[in-house]
């Protein structure tokens, strides 16, 4: 039997609660410090993917750096209710540049 892994969404209440209907674990937080602690706790569990709003991610560079090369959990940035800040796209672009040695986007 294959192991099952959880998917979590961290962000402000309005940004994350819609994901609950999809069956994802939602963690509404009020600020970066609470998000940092939630990520730390989730990383100790069977959580394979953490979706994190860009609004929080902009203040969590240390956390993103810590897990950027980890197999688990993968931290994926998503726009919050305010819209995209472009951080997620920039992170993907840097990862592609590291992988292929050139900017292909």
mmCIF file of C-alpha atoms in Angstrom:
data_model
loop_
_atom_site.group_PDB
_atom_site.id
_atom_site.type_symbol
_atom_site.label_atom_id
_atom_site.label_comp_id
_atom_site.label_asym_id
_atom_site.label_seq_id
_atom_site.Cartn_x
_atom_site.Cartn_y
_atom_site.Cartn_z
ATOM 1 C CA UNK A 1 0.000 0.000 0.000
ATOM 2 C CA UNK A 2 1.380 3.410 -0.984
ATOM 3 C CA UNK A 3 1.963 6.029 1.661
ATOM 4 C CA UNK A 4 -0.346 9.007 1.561
ATOM 5 C CA UNK A 5 0.897 12.523 1.978
ATOM 6 C CA UNK A 6 -0.974 15.640 2.917
ATOM 7 C CA UNK A 7 -1.197 18.947 1.085
ATOM 8 C CA UNK A 8 -1.460 22.126 3.140
ATOM 9 C CA UNK A 9 -2.329 25.727 2.319
ATOM 10 C CA UNK A 10 -1.029 28.574 4.501
ATOM 11 C CA UNK A 11 -2.186 32.168 4.212
ATOM 12 C CA UNK A 12 -4.728 34.669 5.435
ATOM 13 C CA UNK A 13 -8.209 33.315 6.114
ATOM 14 C CA UNK A 14 -9.799 34.673 2.920
ATOM 15 C CA UNK A 15 -7.037 33.250 0.730
ATOM 16 C CA UNK A 16 -6.972 29.711 2.124
ATOM 17 C CA UNK A 17 -10.502 28.730 3.077
ATOM 18 C CA UNK A 18 -11.615 27.981 -0.481
ATOM 19 C CA UNK A 19 -9.001 25.214 -0.604
ATOM 20 C CA UNK A 20 -10.751 23.387 2.231
ATOM 21 C CA UNK A 21 -13.561 22.474 -0.195
ATOM 22 C CA UNK A 22 -10.925 20.692 -2.303
ATOM 23 C CA UNK A 23 -9.918 18.551 0.658
ATOM 24 C CA UNK A 24 -6.651 20.318 1.394
ATOM 25 C CA UNK A 25 -5.528 21.061 4.939
ATOM 26 C CA UNK A 26 -5.878 24.806 5.494
ATOM 27 C CA UNK A 27 -3.916 26.875 7.986
ATOM 28 C CA UNK A 28 -5.152 30.442 8.226
ATOM 29 C CA UNK A 29 -2.471 32.562 9.892
ATOM 30 C CA UNK A 30 -2.277 36.206 10.856
ATOM 31 C CA UNK A 31 1.354 36.931 10.041
ATOM 32 C CA UNK A 32 4.815 35.708 9.005
ATOM 33 C CA UNK A 33 5.867 34.431 12.434
ATOM 34 C CA UNK A 34 2.782 32.243 12.727
ATOM 35 C CA UNK A 35 3.367 30.995 9.160
ATOM 36 C CA UNK A 36 7.025 30.234 9.957
ATOM 37 C CA UNK A 37 6.022 28.094 12.945
ATOM 38 C CA UNK A 38 3.272 26.338 10.969
ATOM 39 C CA UNK A 39 5.719 25.442 8.181
ATOM 40 C CA UNK A 40 8.236 24.161 10.735
ATOM 41 C CA UNK A 41 5.572 21.934 12.324
ATOM 42 C CA UNK A 42 4.239 20.669 8.972
ATOM 43 C CA UNK A 43 7.767 19.793 7.833
ATOM 44 C CA UNK A 44 7.966 17.310 10.729
ATOM 45 C CA UNK A 45 4.875 15.455 9.468
ATOM 46 C CA UNK A 46 3.776 13.631 6.307
ATOM 47 C CA UNK A 47 3.000 16.914 4.540
ATOM 48 C CA UNK A 48 4.445 16.696 1.013
ATOM 49 C CA UNK A 49 3.320 20.052 -0.418
ATOM 50 C CA UNK A 50 2.736 23.386 1.242
ATOM 51 C CA UNK A 51 1.026 26.124 -0.732
ATOM 52 C CA UNK A 52 2.012 29.482 0.760
ATOM 53 C CA UNK A 53 0.634 32.879 -0.206
ATOM 54 C CA UNK A 54 3.135 35.284 -1.739
ATOM 55 C CA UNK A 55 2.127 37.941 0.783
ATOM 56 C CA UNK A 56 3.575 35.802 3.572
ATOM 57 C CA UNK A 57 6.442 34.461 1.467
ATOM 58 C CA UNK A 58 7.925 37.928 0.959
ATOM 59 C CA UNK A 59 8.788 37.958 4.681
ATOM 60 C CA UNK A 60 9.924 34.328 4.887
ATOM 61 C CA UNK A 61 13.034 34.242 2.705
ATOM 62 C CA UNK A 62 14.934 32.231 5.314
ATOM 63 C CA UNK A 63 12.221 29.552 5.363
ATOM 64 C CA UNK A 64 12.032 29.380 1.566
ATOM 65 C CA UNK A 65 15.817 29.022 1.361
ATOM 66 C CA UNK A 66 15.795 26.249 3.975
ATOM 67 C CA UNK A 67 13.326 24.093 2.026
ATOM 68 C CA UNK A 68 14.027 25.102 -1.598
ATOM 69 C CA UNK A 69 16.126 22.005 -2.339
ATOM 70 C CA UNK A 70 14.283 19.643 -0.001
ATOM 71 C CA UNK A 71 12.266 16.822 -1.509
ATOM 72 C CA UNK A 72 9.604 17.253 1.142
ATOM 73 C CA UNK A 73 7.868 19.500 1.842
ATOM 74 C CA UNK A 74 7.776 21.323 -1.467
ATOM 75 C CA UNK A 75 6.743 24.922 -0.817
ATOM 76 C CA UNK A 76 4.778 26.371 -3.709
ATOM 77 C CA UNK A 77 3.917 30.060 -3.742
ATOM 78 C CA UNK A 78 0.425 31.111 -4.726
ATOM 79 C CA UNK A 79 -1.188 34.532 -5.099
ATOM 80 C CA UNK A 80 -3.255 35.642 -2.141
ATOM 81 C CA UNK A 81 -6.501 37.556 -2.237
ATOM 82 C CA UNK A 82 -4.498 40.695 -3.147
ATOM 83 C CA UNK A 83 -3.304 39.109 -6.387
ATOM 84 C CA UNK A 84 0.146 38.040 -7.513
ATOM 85 C CA UNK A 85 3.283 39.810 -6.337
ATOM 86 C CA UNK A 86 5.407 37.971 -8.935
ATOM 87 C CA UNK A 87 7.473 36.174 -6.283
ATOM 88 C CA UNK A 88 6.317 32.688 -7.293
ATOM 89 C CA UNK A 89 7.171 33.244 -10.945
ATOM 90 C CA UNK A 90 10.587 34.651 -10.018
ATOM 91 C CA UNK A 91 11.328 31.587 -7.862
ATOM 92 C CA UNK A 92 10.341 29.218 -10.666
ATOM 93 C CA UNK A 93 12.482 31.177 -13.108
ATOM 94 C CA UNK A 94 15.524 30.933 -10.801
ATOM 95 C CA UNK A 95 14.971 27.174 -10.338
ATOM 96 C CA UNK A 96 14.819 26.653 -14.109
ATOM 97 C CA UNK A 97 17.971 28.722 -14.592
ATOM 98 C CA UNK A 98 19.769 26.554 -12.015
ATOM 99 C CA UNK A 99 18.525 23.369 -13.682
ATOM 100 C CA UNK A 100 19.236 24.185 -17.327
ATOM 101 C CA UNK A 101 21.802 26.951 -17.030
ATOM 102 C CA UNK A 102 19.784 29.556 -18.949
ATOM 103 C CA UNK A 103 16.650 31.673 -18.709
ATOM 104 C CA UNK A 104 14.134 29.907 -20.926
ATOM 105 C CA UNK A 105 11.108 31.837 -19.743
#
